[in-house]
Amino acid sequence: MKDYDNIHFGVDYYPEHWPEERWKEDARLMAEMGLGVVRMAEFSWHKMEPREGVFDFSWLDRAISLLGSYGIKTVLGTPTAAPPAWMVNKYPEILPVDSKGITHGFGGRHHDCQSNALYRERCRIIAGKMAERYADNENVIGWQIDNELGNSHSDFCHCSSCRKAFQDWLRKKYGNIDSLNKAWGTAFWSQEYNDFSEVYTTKVTAVGENPSQMLDWKCFHSDLINDFAKNQVDIIRKLAPNQFITHNYMGFSDLVDYYELGKQLDFVCHDQYPLGYWYPGGKCENYDLAAQLDVIRSFKKKPFWIMEQESGIAGSGSMGRLPKPGQIPMWALQSVAHGADAIVFFRWRTCTQGTEQYWHGILPHSGIPGRSYDEIKTMISKVTPVMKEIKGAMPNNKVGIIYSFKQNFAFQIQTQSVGFSYISQLLKYYKMFYDKNIPVDFIAENERLCGYELVVAPLLYLMNENMASKLSDYVENGGNLVLTLRSGVKDDNNICMSDAALPGLLSKVSGCKILEYDPLGSQKVEIEVGEKRCIGTRWADIVLPDGDTEVVARYASEFYKGEAAITRHKFGRGSCWYVGTEGDEELYELLLMDIKSNTKINSGFNKQADIEIVSREKSGVSYLFLINHSDKEVSYTEMGFGSAEELLYGERLGKLAPFEVHIIKKSK
Ligand code: GAL
Ligand code: ZN
């Protein structure tokens, strides 16, 4: 693999949007601010293949070599998220069809069917041509496949090619149609099939839908996107074995199973937009930003890149807030703190044309460097030596939260209660730890748990014997587990289990039973924890503890007042909590206190003001990041750092200027 050890900062560059005479000035300014890499070409299909089979890479050659002469390397994106007009006109069958049967047209991006054989072939051809041409180019270090796979494809695609692909996928999974009928419970409403060829995609129906079919559809769709990527990965690996292959993920985006996708990639990337115009408060919450970074690191359990780090106002039709002085560098360093080894900013210069005219880059429309340029430049010169030193460092976390795409799919199909969402439940637990500076990893359902002191497994709705015994073995051998409402409800086919009371296969380890539950929606129920009163919402399991199970919290209103809401069960050498409701912040705080007093979980760092504290470790040295998320100066007290060295400012240890970050190096 070509060496990319010296790459720490870069930018997404679209030379094709600007006159070529300007490129040199761009390259000069980039080099001057210390950028070492650009990503290019991920939407430039027409520029590279203006007519079917006619290729023109001359402009890209010139851009790559000009940038190379300034010491800037290139990551090339395959342009398959934007098939050109000639292709769509000639092969209209590559356009995607939504669940209402409407074909989506040309004029935006992602107007492609990912199963269509002809489209796959066109993708192979362009990726192959690019790989052939640039495999040995000394300035090209790697590849990004497509762009944000899953983005805009949520309701796609229901064309005849996708229907056939779905049927083939089902045939492979079930072998014969009787097994499918059983797995999907098709006896309900006369949905039995005589043959796989009768099965439809999940188009809109007159009323209702089959949850088992929906679950398979979502899993199929995830596999399809993965396979769409593989189509290109295979050819690039073959032709350009010395360059890395990656992809830009979108945090908790849930169309494609990112753990699976990651298996094809050398490392994963993420696109981070803290001031996205879609956030109700004008800004993504600090804990949510941190969670997105942690989940990205967790997909491959290794450091990652940010392929698009916000560098200015984010917007298309309407725009988000203007970043305050220091915010852009702070967020870049937050990404580093959670495991990013390189930060590529989106984008170089604000575009004058097209959908994203108001998605601001490092340079404004005028191309004249301003505040964003200066702030990022200063940050890069200060931080580059540290980036070199910490490259490859990882956190050593003792808490894991299970994050499963399939469980999430099942809740998307049946939300259980008004306002209920899998990801927001997950984030409640994440925040419970974040607020106390306890760092966490996310873990896949099939991962080993034994390295973790505590595993939080929210909403294990779909359950099977293997998973249940893995969890109870973990606790029996000294692990600590938090289970929640809606666990052990269904089998893997999304059929309700009926062999035992809830939580079914998890009853033994949790030491409790649920015979009745109350889907609260947005209604509230009072909860009592010792002397303290809190609130539960969305859901209330009436938890019946077994004889040896402790009650941690009880309901304090409704007819089930006095019944248990949260329990703790000692099982083997570990403990298992069962949380029957969605709490307010105070309830989670009290739950965490109970967890702390029964486990070895402790952060060692008290939460101070708006300071986020995270660390990365390498060869017996830990790098502790203190991140000031506020626009005020904040002090932090010495937290056992002793004579530890602050890598960015040295003597100013103890006080963080607005949006400032300190990195404290400490040998263990
Ligand atoms: C990302 C995408 C980029 C650009 C950016 C700003 O989602 O990968 O191509 O669209 O957002 O909108
Ligand atoms: Zn299709």
XYZ file of C-alpha atoms and ligand atoms in Angstrom:
681
model
C 0.000 0.000 0.000
C 1.268 3.449 -0.943
C 2.445 5.391 2.037
C -0.001 7.963 3.319
C 1.563 8.409 6.721
C 2.330 12.043 6.154
C -1.175 13.056 5.215
C -3.000 14.882 7.992
C -5.050 17.649 6.406
C -6.690 18.087 3.045
C -9.629 19.510 1.164
C -12.307 18.461 -1.313
C -11.489 20.141 -4.581
C -13.555 20.631 -7.740
C -11.153 22.105 -10.299
C -13.746 21.453 -13.018
C -15.918 24.214 -11.529
C -13.285 26.880 -12.133
C -11.212 28.228 -15.017
C -7.957 26.370 -15.340
C -5.957 29.598 -15.020
C -7.033 29.691 -11.380
C -5.783 26.222 -10.438
C -2.229 27.334 -9.792
C -3.327 29.966 -7.310
C -5.528 27.372 -5.594
C -2.635 24.931 -5.320
C -0.367 27.653 -3.985
C -2.878 28.699 -1.330
C -3.507 25.104 -0.343
C 0.189 24.384 0.042
C 0.644 27.587 1.991
C -1.957 26.536 4.518
C -0.370 23.100 4.895
C -2.871 20.893 3.090
C -1.390 17.616 1.902
C -4.236 15.958 0.023
C -7.281 16.692 -2.128
C -10.227 14.510 -2.997
C -11.357 15.047 -6.564
C -13.604 13.796 -9.353
C -16.344 12.065 -7.333
C -19.083 13.724 -9.407
C -17.252 14.375 -12.667
C -18.383 11.507 -14.816
C -19.256 13.605 -17.840
C -15.919 15.385 -17.744
C -14.148 12.008 -17.812
C -16.481 10.216 -20.232
C -18.270 12.901 -22.251
C -19.777 10.313 -24.607
C -20.206 6.585 -24.263
C -16.783 4.962 -24.542
C -14.977 8.276 -25.172
C -12.668 9.132 -22.313
C -10.894 12.347 -21.493
C -8.707 12.411 -18.425
C -6.429 15.179 -19.635
C -7.938 17.812 -17.320
C -7.637 15.467 -14.344
C -4.055 14.562 -15.276
C -3.187 18.252 -15.297
C -4.911 18.941 -11.990
C -3.264 15.958 -10.273
C 0.174 16.851 -11.513
C -0.139 20.568 -10.758
C -1.220 19.796 -7.198
C 1.518 17.162 -6.998
C 4.103 19.788 -7.871
C 2.976 21.637 -4.728
C 3.353 18.487 -2.653
C -0.381 17.766 -2.584
C -1.520 14.179 -3.139
C -4.858 13.089 -4.580
C -7.634 10.731 -3.512
C -9.865 9.975 -6.483
C -13.590 9.458 -6.126
C -15.394 7.226 -8.589
C -18.175 9.368 -10.100
C -20.939 6.801 -9.879
C -23.311 8.924 -7.784
C -23.893 11.132 -10.833
C -24.503 9.280 -14.097
C -24.381 11.735 -17.034
C -27.294 12.786 -19.239
C -26.136 10.871 -22.308
C -26.245 7.670 -20.284
C -29.664 8.290 -18.805
C -31.084 9.187 -22.199
C -29.655 6.126 -23.833
C -30.416 3.739 -20.960
C -33.446 5.162 -19.118
C -33.818 1.839 -17.285
C -30.946 2.861 -14.988
C -33.167 5.482 -13.343
C -34.503 4.490 -9.924
C -38.171 3.865 -9.213
C -39.613 4.730 -5.783
C -42.091 2.733 -3.760
C -44.990 4.564 -5.409
C -43.742 3.461 -8.803
C -42.515 6.939 -9.777
C -39.293 7.044 -11.761
C -36.923 9.712 -10.464
C -35.287 11.796 -13.136
C -32.070 13.475 -14.121
C -31.081 16.875 -12.723
C -29.832 16.075 -9.221
C -27.631 13.165 -8.186
C -28.117 9.539 -7.088
C -30.506 8.976 -10.000
C -29.367 5.398 -10.382
C -30.636 1.886 -9.827
C -27.978 -0.033 -7.962
C -28.934 -3.490 -9.202
C -29.219 -2.671 -12.889
C -26.666 -4.839 -14.740
C -26.039 -2.275 -17.406
C -25.421 0.455 -14.858
C -23.091 -1.841 -12.932
C -21.174 -2.402 -16.157
C -20.891 1.344 -16.824
C -19.592 1.766 -13.266
C -17.037 -0.973 -13.784
C -15.863 0.615 -16.993
C -15.320 4.097 -15.583
C -13.759 2.797 -12.351
C -11.537 0.470 -14.387
C -10.407 3.213 -16.759
C -9.570 5.475 -13.840
C -7.734 2.723 -11.970
C -5.744 1.737 -15.053
C -4.709 5.296 -15.625
C -3.844 6.276 -12.064
C -2.673 3.043 -10.431
C 0.951 4.020 -10.836
C 0.601 7.756 -10.578
C 2.920 8.826 -7.759
C 0.502 11.565 -6.734
C -2.593 9.390 -6.392
C -2.679 7.650 -3.031
C -6.151 6.182 -2.833
C -9.782 5.872 -3.843
C -13.199 6.765 -2.567
C -15.938 4.542 -3.983
C -19.024 6.502 -5.087
C -20.178 9.110 -2.541
C -22.188 8.643 0.672
C -23.737 5.337 -0.354
C -27.295 5.201 0.904
C -27.729 8.956 0.724
C -30.938 9.704 -1.226
C -31.534 6.041 -1.967
C -33.895 5.469 0.919
C -36.996 4.705 -1.103
C -35.173 3.053 -4.018
C -35.483 1.043 -6.006
C -38.553 -0.878 -7.078
C -37.778 -1.400 -10.768
C -38.040 -4.821 -12.405
C -34.295 -5.407 -12.021
C -34.506 -4.771 -8.274
C -37.572 -6.982 -7.954
C -35.669 -9.794 -9.615
C -32.610 -9.161 -7.418
C -34.827 -9.274 -4.308
C -36.346 -12.578 -5.424
C -32.879 -14.047 -6.026
C -31.721 -12.869 -2.612
C -34.761 -14.523 -0.999
C -34.237 -17.736 -2.944
C -30.692 -17.888 -1.644
C -31.771 -17.161 1.901
C -34.771 -19.521 2.134
C -34.075 -22.236 -0.453
C -37.752 -23.031 -0.928
C -40.901 -20.966 -0.921
C -42.485 -22.806 2.004
C -39.704 -21.629 4.288
C -40.312 -18.073 3.141
C -44.048 -18.398 3.754
C -43.348 -19.634 7.261
C -40.715 -16.996 8.003
C -42.942 -14.176 6.819
C -46.128 -15.502 8.405
C -47.921 -15.142 5.094
C -51.024 -16.961 6.388
C -52.073 -13.527 7.624
C -54.257 -11.727 5.027
C -53.727 -14.423 2.425
C -50.204 -13.446 1.516
C -48.905 -16.933 0.661
C -46.679 -17.270 -2.397
C -46.450 -20.304 -4.683
C -43.090 -19.302 -6.092
C -40.316 -16.754 -5.482
C -41.181 -15.130 -8.795
C -44.492 -13.976 -7.282
C -42.843 -11.871 -4.584
C -42.998 -8.081 -4.926
C -40.707 -5.406 -3.599
C -42.261 -3.441 -0.747
C -44.179 -0.969 -2.875
C -46.897 1.092 -1.232
C -49.963 -1.010 -0.574
C -53.619 -0.111 -0.171
C -53.135 -0.570 3.553
C -50.637 -2.204 5.895
C -47.485 -4.111 5.267
C -45.875 -7.369 6.294
C -43.182 -6.612 8.916
C -41.186 -9.739 8.062
C -41.134 -8.910 4.384
C -40.152 -5.322 5.229
C -37.254 -6.537 7.350
C -35.945 -8.759 4.575
C -36.350 -5.892 2.133
C -34.222 -3.616 4.301
C -31.559 -6.296 4.769
C -31.607 -7.002 1.037
C -31.262 -3.301 0.291
C -28.252 -3.038 2.592
C -26.645 -6.056 0.902
C -27.421 -4.581 -2.496
C -25.614 -1.337 -1.704
C -22.682 -3.312 -0.350
C -22.578 -5.350 -3.494
C -22.837 -2.192 -5.595
C -19.671 -0.971 -3.865
C -17.962 -4.340 -4.313
C -18.493 -4.103 -8.048
C -16.049 -1.187 -8.035
C -13.824 -2.265 -5.159
C -12.969 -5.523 -6.958
C -11.772 -3.837 -10.103
C -9.785 -1.133 -8.316
C -8.130 -3.693 -6.033
C -7.119 -5.687 -9.078
C -5.777 -2.785 -11.115
C -4.452 -0.554 -8.351
C -3.394 -2.855 -5.517
C -1.051 -0.285 -4.008
C -3.614 2.402 -3.298
C -6.086 2.421 -0.437
C -9.839 2.198 -0.910
C -12.249 3.995 1.355
C -15.740 5.453 1.475
C -17.337 8.495 3.113
C -19.880 7.366 5.722
C -22.564 9.515 7.329
C -22.505 8.746 11.064
C -25.708 6.989 12.073
C -27.105 6.828 8.556
C -28.875 3.504 8.402
C -29.460 2.310 4.880
C -26.391 0.164 4.516
C -24.801 -1.891 7.257
C -21.574 0.052 7.729
C -19.845 -2.773 9.607
C -20.283 -4.953 6.524
C -19.286 -2.224 4.093
C -16.168 -1.583 6.164
C -14.935 -5.128 5.524
C -14.216 -4.132 1.920
C -12.365 -0.955 2.836
C -8.868 -0.212 4.133
C -10.301 2.353 6.516
C -13.529 4.301 6.691
C -14.215 8.008 6.369
C -16.990 10.193 7.713
C -18.610 13.488 6.725
C -19.089 15.799 9.719
C -21.359 18.853 9.526
C -21.915 20.283 13.034
C -23.864 23.315 11.804
C -26.102 21.517 9.330
C -29.104 23.755 8.595
C -31.431 20.879 9.499
C -30.614 20.938 13.237
C -33.490 22.459 15.220
C -31.162 24.269 17.633
C -29.020 25.563 14.756
C -26.319 23.112 15.685
C -25.791 19.435 16.342
C -25.508 18.736 20.068
C -21.974 18.177 21.355
C -22.693 14.643 22.546
C -24.272 13.768 19.225
C -21.185 14.971 17.334
C -19.029 12.883 19.639
C -21.298 9.860 19.164
C -21.070 10.108 15.391
C -17.291 10.075 15.596
C -17.255 7.175 18.048
C -19.560 5.095 15.900
C -17.347 5.732 12.868
C -14.241 4.569 14.746
C -16.176 1.557 15.925
C -17.111 0.221 12.480
C -13.594 -1.030 11.859
C -12.152 -0.561 15.333
C -9.400 1.599 13.942
C -8.610 5.237 13.211
C -10.501 6.834 10.357
C -10.441 9.914 8.150
C -12.895 12.734 7.963
C -13.493 13.102 4.241
C -15.759 16.137 4.626
C -15.258 18.327 7.672
C -17.396 21.444 7.668
C -15.442 24.553 6.762
C -18.166 27.185 6.548
C -21.912 27.818 6.430
C -23.753 24.661 5.364
C -26.714 25.170 3.096
C -28.486 24.705 -0.171
C -31.840 26.513 -0.327
C -31.665 27.713 3.237
C -28.489 28.007 5.223
C -27.231 27.056 8.662
C -25.443 29.338 11.118
C -22.114 31.052 10.547
C -19.320 29.230 12.420
C -17.965 31.359 15.255
C -14.259 32.182 15.480
C -12.447 29.024 16.533
C -15.354 26.621 16.002
C -14.123 25.087 12.752
C -10.659 24.200 14.131
C -12.245 22.983 17.369
C -14.549 20.584 15.531
C -11.659 19.350 13.409
C -9.764 18.570 16.602
C -12.821 16.922 18.135
C -12.710 14.546 15.170
C -9.014 13.887 15.853
C -9.751 13.336 19.530
C -12.188 10.550 18.673
C -9.832 8.778 16.273
C -9.439 10.681 12.991
C -5.929 10.444 11.565
C -6.628 12.891 8.733
C -9.091 15.743 8.252
C -10.229 16.686 4.757
C -12.336 19.840 4.699
C -15.426 20.313 2.567
C -14.710 22.192 0.403
C -12.057 24.407 -1.124
C -14.065 27.251 -2.607
C -17.755 28.071 -2.376
C -19.326 27.202 -5.675
C -21.111 29.738 -7.874
C -23.267 27.173 -9.636
C -25.525 24.201 -9.005
C -27.471 22.888 -6.028
C -24.780 23.681 -3.452
C -24.100 27.355 -4.181
C -24.456 28.119 -0.498
C -22.502 25.228 0.930
C -19.524 27.334 1.944
C -15.931 26.270 1.576
C -12.649 27.448 3.038
C -12.631 30.221 0.437
C -15.726 32.339 -0.246
C -17.250 32.780 -3.719
C -14.668 35.471 -4.435
C -11.758 33.097 -3.864
C -10.110 35.601 -1.521
C -8.834 33.944 1.680
C -10.613 35.170 4.806
C -11.265 34.075 8.372
C -11.919 30.408 7.635
C -8.662 30.154 5.659
C -6.658 31.856 8.382
C -8.150 29.872 11.244
C -7.610 26.533 9.555
C -4.108 27.496 8.481
C -3.092 28.443 12.023
C -4.592 25.273 13.391
C -2.804 23.090 10.819
C 0.611 24.527 11.581
C 0.103 24.039 15.293
C -1.423 20.583 15.121
C 0.493 18.804 12.347
C 3.412 17.674 14.563
C 0.925 16.234 17.073
C -1.005 14.462 14.309
C 2.215 12.793 13.227
C 2.882 11.653 16.756
C -0.546 10.265 17.562
C -1.300 8.631 14.224
C -2.746 5.176 14.855
C -3.524 5.823 18.531
C -6.831 4.378 19.768
C -8.880 4.799 22.922
C -8.994 1.974 25.403
C -12.660 2.028 26.360
C -14.293 -0.114 28.987
C -17.896 0.599 27.994
C -19.550 -0.628 24.815
C -22.989 0.126 23.393
C -24.381 -2.433 20.982
C -25.440 -0.778 17.730
C -27.235 -3.062 15.293
C -28.498 -2.098 11.857
C -30.981 -4.948 11.822
C -32.560 -3.985 15.156
C -32.853 -0.436 13.868
C -34.563 -1.688 10.704
C -37.114 -3.535 12.803
C -37.975 -0.375 14.764
C -38.263 1.671 11.591
C -40.893 -0.807 10.450
C -42.826 -0.738 13.734
C -41.959 2.226 15.947
C -43.774 0.693 18.977
C -44.894 3.989 20.436
C -45.301 7.531 19.118
C -41.969 9.356 18.921
C -39.945 6.250 19.679
C -36.704 5.754 17.797
C -33.888 3.240 18.037
C -31.099 5.748 17.428
C -32.429 8.275 19.918
C -32.675 5.530 22.566
C -29.059 4.636 21.840
C -28.054 8.263 22.117
C -29.749 8.603 25.515
C -27.360 5.990 26.864
C -24.456 7.534 24.997
C -25.242 10.900 26.580
C -25.499 9.337 30.021
C -21.810 8.400 29.696
C -20.760 11.518 27.775
C -22.074 13.766 30.524
C -19.692 12.064 32.926
C -16.723 11.886 30.552
C -16.903 8.108 30.321
C -15.720 7.157 26.833
C -17.537 4.441 24.899
C -17.212 2.258 21.824
C -20.103 1.037 19.765
C -20.110 -2.696 19.119
C -21.751 -4.950 16.578
C -24.080 -7.675 17.813
C -21.708 -10.356 16.615
C -18.620 -8.902 18.296
C -16.860 -10.332 21.321
C -17.893 -8.600 24.507
C -15.314 -9.866 26.942
C -12.970 -6.853 26.809
C -15.696 -4.586 28.162
C -16.472 -3.999 31.815
C -19.974 -2.862 30.839
C -22.104 -3.483 27.761
C -25.276 -1.511 27.166
C -27.522 -3.379 24.776
C -30.514 -1.169 24.068
C -33.601 -2.581 22.396
C -32.527 -6.118 21.554
C -35.898 -6.640 19.968
C -34.934 -9.469 17.607
C -33.452 -12.309 19.596
C -32.118 -15.796 19.021
C -30.585 -18.541 21.175
C -27.010 -17.719 20.177
C -27.278 -14.079 21.044
C -29.063 -14.838 24.313
C -26.434 -17.325 25.433
C -23.605 -15.023 24.422
C -25.097 -12.309 26.620
C -25.691 -14.548 29.578
C -22.195 -16.081 29.294
C -20.793 -12.573 29.302
C -22.572 -11.708 32.546
C -21.928 -15.076 34.138
C -18.210 -14.544 33.563
C -18.156 -11.177 35.247
C -19.480 -8.811 32.571
C -22.071 -6.163 33.355
C -25.002 -5.770 31.036
C -27.781 -3.232 30.637
C -30.873 -4.527 28.852
C -33.864 -2.390 28.057
C -37.526 -2.400 27.126
C -38.501 -4.193 23.904
C -35.865 -6.876 24.311
C -36.388 -10.503 23.363
C -39.702 -9.679 21.697
C -39.243 -11.250 18.276
C -37.299 -13.858 16.376
C -34.896 -13.037 13.546
C -37.740 -13.030 11.038
C -39.617 -10.287 12.880
C -42.235 -12.710 14.205
C -43.335 -12.301 17.833
C -42.014 -15.019 20.122
C -44.614 -16.879 22.112
C -42.731 -19.524 24.116
C -42.287 -17.461 27.251
C -43.120 -14.146 28.866
C -40.940 -11.166 27.972
C -38.038 -10.654 27.822
C -38.195 -14.236 26.558
C -34.754 -15.718 26.036
C -33.293 -12.982 28.241
C -35.479 -13.692 31.289
C -32.861 -15.745 33.084
C -30.002 -13.281 32.828
C -32.214 -10.274 33.569
C -33.988 -11.993 36.465
C -37.330 -10.436 35.624
C -40.540 -10.866 33.676
C -42.854 -8.473 31.900
C -46.500 -9.485 31.629
C -47.864 -6.037 30.801
C -46.524 -2.913 29.184
C -47.837 0.576 28.505
C -46.803 2.278 25.220
C -46.836 5.836 26.535
C -46.085 7.774 23.356
C -45.414 11.339 24.467
C -47.261 10.831 27.788
C -45.240 10.763 30.993
C -45.048 8.507 33.985
C -43.431 9.425 37.281
C -40.522 7.369 38.521
C -39.089 7.081 41.972
C -35.447 6.273 42.686
C -34.973 6.315 46.436
C -35.928 9.855 47.444
C -35.610 11.222 43.925
C -38.426 11.749 41.422
C -37.834 11.445 37.654
C -39.892 11.030 34.520
C -40.332 8.149 32.114
C -41.891 8.382 28.683
C -42.521 6.463 25.390
C -42.837 3.128 27.108
C -43.393 1.536 30.510
C -42.702 -2.141 31.097
C -44.270 -3.328 34.325
C -41.225 -5.247 35.501
C -41.760 -8.215 37.810
C -38.470 -9.022 39.578
C -37.550 -12.593 40.447
C -36.838 -13.282 44.115
C -33.145 -12.431 44.021
C -33.493 -9.330 41.820
C -33.132 -5.817 43.263
C -35.445 -2.970 42.335
C -33.541 0.194 41.353
C -36.520 2.379 40.331
C -40.289 2.196 40.679
C -43.208 3.838 38.929
C -44.801 6.557 41.033
C -47.948 7.287 39.040
C -50.473 5.376 36.877
C -52.253 2.261 38.113
C -48.931 0.418 38.205
C -47.558 2.833 40.789
C -45.162 0.928 43.049
C -44.216 -1.623 40.396
C -40.597 -1.888 39.253
C -39.302 0.199 36.332
C -35.603 -0.670 36.610
C -34.089 -3.778 38.157
C -30.631 -5.164 38.843
C -29.895 -8.881 38.911
C -26.715 -10.521 40.088
C -25.994 -13.368 37.697
C -22.833 -15.445 38.036
C -19.957 -13.012 38.570
C -21.656 -10.070 36.856
C -24.827 -8.004 36.981
C -27.660 -7.346 34.595
C -29.855 -4.248 34.675
C -33.250 -4.157 33.020
C -34.556 -0.673 32.176
C -38.271 -0.697 31.402
C -38.797 2.904 30.330
C -37.176 5.804 28.497
C -36.039 8.198 31.184
C -35.276 11.870 31.533
C -31.665 12.898 32.089
C -31.957 12.603 35.823
C -33.099 8.999 35.642
C -30.086 8.071 33.525
C -27.825 9.922 35.917
C -29.194 7.871 38.804
C -28.946 4.691 36.794
C -25.301 5.461 36.094
C -24.687 6.016 39.809
C -26.149 2.594 40.494
C -23.997 1.084 37.730
C -20.880 2.777 39.061
C -21.419 1.501 42.551
C -21.745 -2.059 41.259
C -18.941 -2.101 38.663
C -15.457 -0.727 38.098
C -16.715 1.940 35.694
C -15.224 5.307 36.487
C -13.992 8.076 34.287
C -11.666 9.745 36.705
C -12.552 13.113 35.157
C -15.385 15.165 36.470
C -17.427 17.000 33.913
C -16.303 20.609 33.938
C -18.327 23.300 32.171
C -18.578 22.575 28.445
C -15.310 20.695 28.336
C -15.299 17.363 26.570
C -12.503 15.026 27.603
C -11.409 12.069 25.476
C -8.182 10.212 25.046
C -6.245 8.193 22.516
C -3.454 5.847 23.497
C -0.372 4.477 21.812
C 2.691 2.621 23.058
C 2.048 3.282 26.710
C 1.418 6.993 26.168
C -1.979 8.610 26.420
C -3.076 11.800 24.692
C -5.853 13.493 26.547
C -7.933 15.998 24.589
C -9.736 18.749 26.477
C -12.194 20.416 24.142
C -13.916 23.682 25.004
C -17.260 23.678 23.177
C -18.215 27.104 24.461
C -17.491 30.637 23.334
C -16.295 31.500 26.841
C -12.961 31.036 28.493
C -13.138 28.105 30.908
C -10.749 26.818 33.513
C -10.213 23.239 34.401
C -8.642 22.056 37.550
C -5.608 19.895 37.505
C -6.918 16.346 37.190
C -3.970 14.252 38.188
C -1.934 15.296 35.154
C 1.039 16.017 37.368
C 3.890 17.283 35.255
C 2.255 16.136 32.024
C 3.050 18.110 28.940
C 0.479 20.122 26.946
C 1.348 19.709 23.297
C -0.186 22.786 21.695
C 0.308 25.669 24.135
C 2.505 24.420 26.970
C 2.362 26.844 29.862
C -1.340 27.762 29.450
C -2.410 24.476 31.024
C -5.517 24.970 33.183
C -7.397 27.515 31.111
C -9.095 27.037 27.732
C -9.830 30.049 25.537
C -13.190 29.980 23.673
C -13.335 26.880 21.443
C -9.767 25.994 22.372
C -8.455 22.450 22.600
C -5.586 21.205 24.742
C -3.813 17.923 24.192
C -2.073 16.556 27.242
C 0.535 13.880 26.828
C 1.025 11.497 29.650
C 3.080 8.355 29.981
C 1.243 5.610 31.762
C -22.221 15.650 1.567
C -21.819 15.174 0.189
C -21.100 16.237 -0.605
C -21.817 17.521 -0.489
C -21.904 17.920 0.964
C -22.580 19.229 1.175
O -23.373 14.990 1.974
O -21.003 14.048 0.267
O -21.028 15.828 -1.937
O -23.073 17.371 -1.055
O -22.631 16.939 1.658
O -23.921 19.168 0.847
Zn -33.805 -0.782 -9.559
